[in-house]
Amino acid sequence: MVRHDILQLLAAHPEEYVSGERISQQLNVTRAAIWKHIKALKDEGFEIEGQTKNGYRLLKTPLSLNEWVLQRVLTTTSLGRTICLEDELVSTNVRAKELAYQGGVHGLTVLAKHQSVGQGRLQRQWESPRGGLWMSVVLRPDLSLADASKLTLAASVAIVDAIEELYQLRVGIKWPNDIVYNGHKLAGILGEVVGEWNAVQTLILGMGINVNFPCERLSSSLRATTLYEILGYEVDLNILAAAILKHLENKVISLEKKAFNELRLSWLERAVGLGEEVRILQRERVVQGVFKGISIDGALLLETENGEKSFSAGEVQLRSKTGTYF
Ligand code: BTN
């Protein structure tokens, strides 16, 4: 792609101007075509200084998602190495499922700048305005069906690790995998098995993170927050996506090596409500007890009047008794 070649050339000379003539010769395109591509890149958010005498210089890359920028900052081996990035999708999970059925490789990552009908857990809709990180990864790991729920736990730990690493911000995990800050939801994860797990071993891991927009863009009933709201500035979505994919890739590899206990402990370190009196909503039923932790299978362990009970993520929700988290 000519546009990527121009960027490559400019990025290779960060301190210098690259003349239009040089670009034209190296890429075999006319000066007029270069001018059009530079204009299109500026419209995408690249800051490119142009001087009639000296040529062009790349000053800044956009904070919004961009395939070229994302590929440059990726440090993974498989996750995100094949990317499908669209301006708008109905849902990145839906697109990732279609691509998985068509043979999409392990690590294929689908991103959209905006989702028209994002999907949440428990058949809910997920509001996905521009500025968020809406991303689904196709995973074909060497794991059994029983380990599928562990991958969603892995994704929640990957997100909190990336956020702490990049912005020195500590956020919590509300079982099973809501990312929360001060009782407000910052991110959610939707894991979906494709076809017969045992036959094709494919999982779609959808991650939705409220990033560069004020929380007024979301319905107030959601009790949601955004990174912009917490940090007070916008962040580079490409760097955030790359960091999450790096942490997730490492966790998937650990799980393949059966190192679940390590992941369980990292998850517990960030869990909200641990040791507290909580309520579990199971359709019409409410079970009350003390949140003791998660089992080796990733199920929530609750100490109730009738002894210890375990709940798997499928249809249940965790609520605080005091209303400090939703
Ligand atoms: C939840 O309800 O907490 C899970 C929300 C998951 C939302 C993400 S956004 C990217 C991916 N595509 C979707 O349609 N859903 C997930």
GROMACS .gro file of C-alpha atoms and ligand atoms in nm:
model
  342
    1MET     CA    1   0.000   0.000   0.000
    2VAL     CA    2   0.154   0.331  -0.114
    3ARG     CA    3   0.034   0.516   0.193
    4HIS     CA    4   0.210   0.269   0.422
    5ASP     CA    5   0.525   0.290   0.207
    6ILE     CA    6   0.528   0.668   0.242
    7LEU     CA    7   0.492   0.638   0.619
    8GLN     CA    8   0.766   0.377   0.628
    9LEU     CA    9   1.001   0.608   0.441
   10LEU     CA   10   0.923   0.908   0.662
   11ALA     CA   11   0.950   0.702   0.981
   12ALA     CA   12   1.290   0.572   0.872
   13HIS     CA   13   1.418   0.934   0.880
   14PRO     CA   14   1.267   1.076   1.199
   15GLU     CA   15   1.504   1.372   1.224
   16GLU     CA   16   1.506   1.472   0.855
   17TYR     CA   17   1.285   1.599   0.578
   18VAL     CA   18   1.233   1.353   0.296
   19SER     CA   19   1.198   1.529  -0.037
   20GLY     CA   20   0.899   1.474  -0.262
   21GLU     CA   21   1.141   1.383  -0.539
   22ARG     CA   22   1.301   1.107  -0.330
   23ILE     CA   23   0.962   0.962  -0.232
   24SER     CA   24   0.851   0.980  -0.594
   25GLN     CA   25   1.163   0.796  -0.717
   26GLN     CA   26   1.171   0.530  -0.446
   27LEU     CA   27   0.802   0.445  -0.467
   28ASN     CA   28   0.757   0.511  -0.836
   29VAL     CA   29   0.462   0.748  -0.793
   30THR     CA   30   0.404   1.103  -0.919
   31ARG     CA   31   0.455   1.409  -0.699
   32ALA     CA   32   0.083   1.486  -0.736
   33ALA     CA   33  -0.008   1.138  -0.608
   34ILE     CA   34   0.225   1.181  -0.311
   35TRP     CA   35   0.058   1.510  -0.226
   36LYS     CA   36  -0.284   1.339  -0.229
   37HIS     CA   37  -0.162   1.054  -0.008
   38ILE     CA   38  -0.004   1.298   0.240
   39LYS     CA   39  -0.331   1.488   0.255
   40ALA     CA   40  -0.524   1.165   0.321
   41LEU     CA   41  -0.277   1.070   0.596
   42LYS     CA   42  -0.323   1.412   0.759
   43ASP     CA   43  -0.701   1.357   0.748
   44GLU     CA   44  -0.644   1.025   0.931
   45GLY     CA   45  -0.468   1.215   1.210
   46PHE     CA   46  -0.100   1.188   1.112
   47GLU     CA   47   0.091   1.512   1.174
   48ILE     CA   48   0.315   1.561   0.872
   49GLU     CA   49   0.510   1.881   0.824
   50GLY     CA   50   0.557   1.979   0.461
   51GLN     CA   51   0.815   2.236   0.345
   52THR     CA   52   0.828   2.336  -0.020
   53LYS     CA   53   1.208   2.340  -0.023
   54ASN     CA   54   1.287   2.043   0.200
   55GLY     CA   55   1.004   1.793   0.170
   56TYR     CA   56   0.808   1.607   0.439
   57ARG     CA   57   0.865   1.509   0.801
   58LEU     CA   58   0.647   1.280   1.017
   59LEU     CA   59   0.586   1.453   1.350
   60LYS     CA   60   0.310   1.249   1.515
   61THR     CA   61   0.099   0.939   1.458
   62PRO     CA   62  -0.276   0.941   1.541
   63LEU     CA   63  -0.418   0.829   1.876
   64SER     CA   64  -0.705   0.660   1.692
   65LEU     CA   65  -0.670   0.306   1.558
   66ASN     CA   66  -0.455   0.276   1.250
   67GLU     CA   67  -0.327  -0.047   1.096
   68TRP     CA   68   0.021   0.085   1.016
   69VAL     CA   69   0.072   0.231   1.363
   70LEU     CA   70  -0.063  -0.080   1.534
   71GLN     CA   71   0.168  -0.310   1.337
   72ARG     CA   72   0.464  -0.090   1.434
   73VAL     CA   73   0.396  -0.106   1.806
   74LEU     CA   74   0.299  -0.475   1.823
   75THR     CA   75   0.547  -0.699   2.001
   76THR     CA   76   0.352  -1.026   1.983
   77THR     CA   77   0.428  -1.339   1.783
   78SER     CA   78   0.075  -1.440   1.686
   79LEU     CA   79  -0.194  -1.216   1.842
   80GLY     CA   80  -0.270  -0.917   1.619
   81ARG     CA   81  -0.029  -1.029   1.348
   82THR     CA   82  -0.327  -1.054   1.112
   83ILE     CA   83  -0.557  -0.756   1.153
   84CYS     CA   84  -0.899  -0.665   1.021
   85LEU     CA   85  -0.963  -0.299   1.108
   86GLU     CA   86  -1.285  -0.131   0.996
   87ASP     CA   87  -1.430   0.211   1.057
   88GLU     CA   88  -1.765   0.061   1.157
   89LEU     CA   89  -1.886  -0.293   1.222
   90VAL     CA   90  -2.207  -0.429   1.367
   91SER     CA   91  -1.992  -0.617   1.618
   92THR     CA   92  -1.626  -0.721   1.609
   93ASN     CA   93  -1.727  -1.055   1.767
   94VAL     CA   94  -1.972  -1.123   1.483
   95ARG     CA   95  -1.707  -1.039   1.220
   96ALA     CA   96  -1.441  -1.244   1.402
   97LYS     CA   97  -1.679  -1.543   1.409
   98GLU     CA   98  -1.739  -1.513   1.032
   99LEU     CA   99  -1.365  -1.494   0.969
  100ALA     CA  100  -1.301  -1.790   1.203
  101TYR     CA  101  -1.552  -2.000   1.004
  102GLN     CA  102  -1.363  -1.901   0.688
  103GLY     CA  103  -1.041  -2.036   0.839
  104GLY     CA  104  -0.909  -1.725   1.021
  105VAL     CA  105  -0.580  -1.804   1.194
  106HIS     CA  106  -0.500  -1.811   1.566
  107GLY     CA  107  -0.443  -1.452   1.675
  108LEU     CA  108  -0.648  -1.288   1.400
  109THR     CA  109  -0.768  -0.961   1.553
  110VAL     CA  110  -1.075  -0.767   1.445
  111LEU     CA  111  -1.108  -0.402   1.546
  112ALA     CA  112  -1.368  -0.136   1.473
  113LYS     CA  113  -1.361   0.235   1.547
  114HIS     CA  114  -1.731   0.212   1.620
  115GLN     CA  115  -1.982  -0.076   1.659
  116SER     CA  116  -2.346  -0.028   1.563
  117VAL     CA  117  -2.479  -0.323   1.766
  118GLY     CA  118  -2.201  -0.429   2.001
  119GLN     CA  119  -2.281  -0.740   2.202
  120GLY     CA  120  -2.248  -0.770   2.577
  121ARG     CA  121  -2.280  -1.061   2.820
  122LEU     CA  122  -2.621  -1.202   2.907
  123GLN     CA  123  -2.765  -1.098   2.564
  124ARG     CA  124  -2.724  -0.728   2.642
  125GLN     CA  125  -2.624  -0.462   2.393
  126TRP     CA  126  -2.282  -0.300   2.438
  127GLU     CA  127  -2.265   0.073   2.365
  128SER     CA  128  -1.961   0.133   2.146
  129PRO     CA  129  -1.906   0.497   2.046
  130ARG     CA  130  -1.598   0.623   1.858
  131GLY     CA  131  -1.290   0.654   2.077
  132GLY     CA  132  -1.333   0.315   2.245
  133LEU     CA  133  -1.125   0.004   2.195
  134TRP     CA  134  -1.357  -0.257   2.044
  135MET     CA  135  -1.152  -0.564   1.964
  136SER     CA  136  -1.205  -0.939   1.914
  137VAL     CA  137  -0.933  -1.201   1.892
  138VAL     CA  138  -0.970  -1.543   1.729
  139LEU     CA  139  -0.797  -1.799   1.951
  140ARG     CA  140  -0.725  -2.155   1.851
  141PRO     CA  141  -0.518  -2.257   2.154
  142ASP     CA  142  -0.410  -2.599   2.266
  143LEU     CA  143  -0.672  -2.616   2.544
  144SER     CA  144  -0.988  -2.812   2.626
  145LEU     CA  145  -1.343  -2.674   2.648
  146ALA     CA  146  -1.317  -2.672   3.028
  147ASP     CA  147  -1.043  -2.412   2.994
  148ALA     CA  148  -1.250  -2.169   2.785
  149SER     CA  149  -1.366  -1.969   3.088
  150LYS     CA  150  -1.004  -1.939   3.197
  151LEU     CA  151  -0.928  -1.751   2.876
  152THR     CA  152  -1.182  -1.483   2.964
  153LEU     CA  153  -1.019  -1.455   3.309
  154ALA     CA  154  -0.685  -1.428   3.127
  155ALA     CA  155  -0.824  -1.145   2.913
  156SER     CA  156  -0.940  -0.951   3.220
  157VAL     CA  157  -0.596  -0.982   3.383
  158ALA     CA  158  -0.431  -0.882   3.051
  159ILE     CA  159  -0.642  -0.564   3.038
  160VAL     CA  160  -0.568  -0.459   3.397
  161ASP     CA  161  -0.196  -0.537   3.353
  162ALA     CA  162  -0.179  -0.329   3.033
  163ILE     CA  163  -0.360  -0.036   3.196
  164GLU     CA  164  -0.129  -0.044   3.497
  165GLU     CA  165   0.183  -0.074   3.282
  166LEU     CA  166   0.091   0.215   3.051
  167TYR     CA  167  -0.082   0.462   3.281
  168GLN     CA  168   0.022   0.347   3.634
  169LEU     CA  169  -0.349   0.311   3.705
  170ARG     CA  170  -0.476   0.026   3.921
  171VAL     CA  171  -0.821  -0.097   3.822
  172GLY     CA  172  -1.017  -0.389   3.966
  173ILE     CA  173  -1.189  -0.699   3.830
  174LYS     CA  174  -1.548  -0.777   3.924
  175TRP     CA  175  -1.614  -1.146   3.880
  176PRO     CA  176  -1.607  -1.293   3.628
  177ASN     CA  177  -1.444  -1.035   3.404
  178ASP     CA  178  -1.577  -0.681   3.433
  179ILE     CA  179  -1.303  -0.423   3.467
  180VAL     CA  180  -1.408  -0.160   3.719
  181TYR     CA  181  -1.285   0.164   3.872
  182ASN     CA  182  -1.448   0.308   4.184
  183GLY     CA  183  -1.763   0.101   4.128
  184HIS     CA  184  -1.798   0.205   3.763
  185LYS     CA  185  -1.751  -0.025   3.467
  186LEU     CA  186  -1.453   0.050   3.244
  187ALA     CA  187  -1.438  -0.261   3.027
  188GLY     CA  188  -1.611  -0.591   2.958
  189ILE     CA  189  -1.523  -0.921   2.795
  190LEU     CA  190  -1.735  -1.152   2.585
  191GLY     CA  191  -1.594  -1.499   2.516
  192GLU     CA  192  -1.776  -1.710   2.257
  193VAL     CA  193  -1.699  -2.065   2.147
  194VAL     CA  194  -1.716  -2.117   1.771
  195GLY     CA  195  -1.866  -2.444   1.645
  196GLU     CA  196  -1.780  -2.749   1.846
  197TRP     CA  197  -1.499  -2.657   2.076
  198ASN     CA  198  -1.358  -3.008   2.087
  199ALA     CA  199  -1.360  -3.035   1.710
  200VAL     CA  200  -1.225  -2.698   1.604
  201GLN     CA  201  -1.099  -2.549   1.932
  202THR     CA  202  -1.184  -2.190   1.852
  203LEU     CA  203  -1.280  -1.914   2.089
  204ILE     CA  204  -1.363  -1.553   2.008
  205LEU     CA  205  -1.246  -1.323   2.283
  206GLY     CA  206  -1.420  -0.987   2.253
  207MET     CA  207  -1.288  -0.700   2.463
  208GLY     CA  208  -1.460  -0.365   2.496
  209ILE     CA  209  -1.282  -0.080   2.673
  210ASN     CA  210  -1.423   0.269   2.724
  211VAL     CA  211  -1.123   0.485   2.640
  212ASN     CA  212  -1.115   0.826   2.466
  213PHE     CA  213  -1.460   0.971   2.526
  214PRO     CA  214  -1.646   1.131   2.816
  215CYS     CA  215  -1.887   0.905   3.002
  216GLU     CA  216  -2.186   1.123   2.900
  217ARG     CA  217  -2.167   0.940   2.566
  218LEU     CA  218  -2.294   0.627   2.746
  219SER     CA  219  -2.635   0.572   2.905
  220SER     CA  220  -2.618   0.677   3.268
  221SER     CA  221  -2.795   0.356   3.375
  222LEU     CA  222  -2.478   0.165   3.283
  223ARG     CA  223  -2.275   0.312   3.571
  224ALA     CA  224  -1.981   0.320   3.336
  225THR     CA  225  -1.660   0.518   3.327
  226THR     CA  226  -1.390   0.578   3.065
  227LEU     CA  227  -1.010   0.608   3.076
  228TYR     CA  228  -1.044   0.968   2.953
  229GLU     CA  229  -1.268   1.044   3.250
  230ILE     CA  230  -1.020   0.888   3.495
  231LEU     CA  231  -0.690   1.011   3.346
  232GLY     CA  232  -0.807   1.346   3.209
  233TYR     CA  233  -0.637   1.298   2.872
  234GLU     CA  234  -0.671   1.086   2.557
  235VAL     CA  235  -0.441   0.788   2.507
  236ASP     CA  236  -0.301   0.609   2.199
  237LEU     CA  237  -0.544   0.327   2.117
  238ASN     CA  238  -0.278   0.147   1.913
  239ILE     CA  239  -0.039   0.130   2.207
  240LEU     CA  240  -0.319   0.014   2.438
  241ALA     CA  241  -0.430  -0.258   2.195
  242ALA     CA  242  -0.070  -0.376   2.147
  243ALA     CA  243  -0.008  -0.394   2.524
  244ILE     CA  244  -0.327  -0.593   2.585
  245LEU     CA  245  -0.242  -0.835   2.304
  246LYS     CA  246   0.109  -0.882   2.446
  247HIS     CA  247  -0.019  -0.962   2.797
  248LEU     CA  248  -0.294  -1.185   2.656
  249GLU     CA  249  -0.053  -1.379   2.436
  250ASN     CA  250   0.172  -1.449   2.737
  251LYS     CA  251  -0.125  -1.564   2.942
  252VAL     CA  252  -0.256  -1.794   2.669
  253ILE     CA  253   0.090  -1.954   2.646
  254SER     CA  254   0.099  -1.999   3.028
  255LEU     CA  255  -0.246  -2.158   3.022
  256GLU     CA  256  -0.133  -2.397   2.749
  257LYS     CA  257   0.146  -2.494   2.988
  258LYS     CA  258  -0.122  -2.559   3.255
  259ALA     CA  259  -0.009  -2.265   3.473
  260PHE     CA  260  -0.364  -2.173   3.577
  261ASN     CA  261  -0.284  -2.122   3.944
  262GLU     CA  262  -0.053  -1.832   3.857
  263LEU     CA  263  -0.332  -1.667   3.657
  264ARG     CA  264  -0.583  -1.738   3.936
  265LEU     CA  265  -0.356  -1.559   4.187
  266SER     CA  266  -0.310  -1.255   3.959
  267TRP     CA  267  -0.686  -1.245   3.912
  268LEU     CA  268  -0.747  -1.265   4.290
  269GLU     CA  269  -0.503  -0.977   4.351
  270ARG     CA  270  -0.733  -0.750   4.150
  271ALA     CA  271  -1.070  -0.894   4.252
  272VAL     CA  272  -1.323  -0.652   4.404
  273GLY     CA  273  -1.543  -0.775   4.689
  274LEU     CA  274  -1.316  -1.055   4.806
  275GLY     CA  275  -1.397  -1.154   5.166
  276GLU     CA  276  -1.711  -0.937   5.157
  277GLU     CA  277  -2.076  -1.028   5.197
  278VAL     CA  278  -2.215  -1.041   4.840
  279ARG     CA  279  -2.526  -1.145   4.650
  280ILE     CA  280  -2.533  -1.374   4.349
  281LEU     CA  281  -2.820  -1.318   4.107
  282GLN     CA  282  -2.917  -1.638   3.927
  283ARG     CA  283  -3.222  -1.559   3.710
  284GLU     CA  284  -3.502  -1.531   3.973
  285ARG     CA  285  -3.287  -1.659   4.260
  286VAL     CA  286  -3.062  -1.456   4.490
  287VAL     CA  287  -2.795  -1.634   4.694
  288GLN     CA  288  -2.616  -1.450   4.969
  289GLY     CA  289  -2.280  -1.527   5.122
  290VAL     CA  290  -1.915  -1.432   5.159
  291PHE     CA  291  -1.708  -1.416   4.840
  292LYS     CA  292  -1.418  -1.654   4.915
  293GLY     CA  293  -1.237  -1.657   4.580
  294ILE     CA  294  -1.233  -1.860   4.259
  295SER     CA  295  -1.181  -2.233   4.218
  296ILE     CA  296  -0.918  -2.398   4.005
  297ASP     CA  297  -1.185  -2.407   3.729
  298GLY     CA  298  -1.250  -2.033   3.751
  299ALA     CA  299  -1.586  -2.073   3.932
  300LEU     CA  300  -1.684  -1.822   4.202
  301LEU     CA  301  -1.672  -1.968   4.555
  302LEU     CA  302  -1.935  -1.846   4.798
  303GLU     CA  303  -1.952  -1.931   5.170
  304THR     CA  304  -2.328  -1.954   5.243
  305GLU     CA  305  -2.539  -2.056   5.544
  306ASN     CA  306  -2.557  -2.398   5.381
  307GLY     CA  307  -2.185  -2.437   5.323
  308GLU     CA  308  -1.956  -2.351   5.032
  309LYS     CA  309  -2.118  -2.321   4.690
  310SER     CA  310  -1.960  -2.260   4.350
  311PHE     CA  311  -2.102  -2.068   4.052
  312SER     CA  312  -1.975  -2.071   3.697
  313ALA     CA  313  -1.991  -1.752   3.490
  314GLY     CA  314  -2.269  -1.855   3.247
  315GLU     CA  315  -2.587  -1.701   3.385
  316VAL     CA  316  -2.503  -1.545   3.718
  317GLN     CA  317  -2.412  -1.193   3.827
  318LEU     CA  318  -2.227  -1.066   4.131
  319ARG     CA  319  -2.361  -0.775   4.337
  320SER     CA  320  -2.226  -0.606   4.647
  321LYS     CA  321  -2.455  -0.597   4.947
  322THR     CA  322  -2.364  -0.235   5.011
  323GLY     CA  323  -2.394  -0.104   4.655
  324THR     CA  324  -2.023  -0.019   4.621
  325TYR     CA  325  -2.012  -0.211   4.294
  326PHE     CA  326  -2.298  -0.299   4.064
  327BTN     C1  327  -1.992  -0.735   2.888
  327BTN     O1  328  -2.117  -0.737   2.878
  327BTN     O2  329  -1.938  -0.700   2.991
  327BTN     C2  330  -1.908  -0.779   2.771
  327BTN     C3  331  -1.890  -0.670   2.672
  327BTN     C4  332  -1.801  -0.707   2.555
  327BTN     C5  333  -1.797  -0.597   2.451
  327BTN     C6  334  -1.696  -0.625   2.344
  327BTN     S1  335  -1.666  -0.486   2.242
  327BTN     C7  336  -1.574  -0.584   2.132
  327BTN     C8  337  -1.648  -0.714   2.119
  327BTN     N1  338  -1.751  -0.704   2.019
  327BTN     C9  339  -1.873  -0.715   2.070
  327BTN     O3  340  -1.979  -0.707   2.005
  327BTN     N2  341  -1.866  -0.734   2.203
  327BTN    C10  342  -1.728  -0.738   2.248
   0.00000   0.00000   0.00000
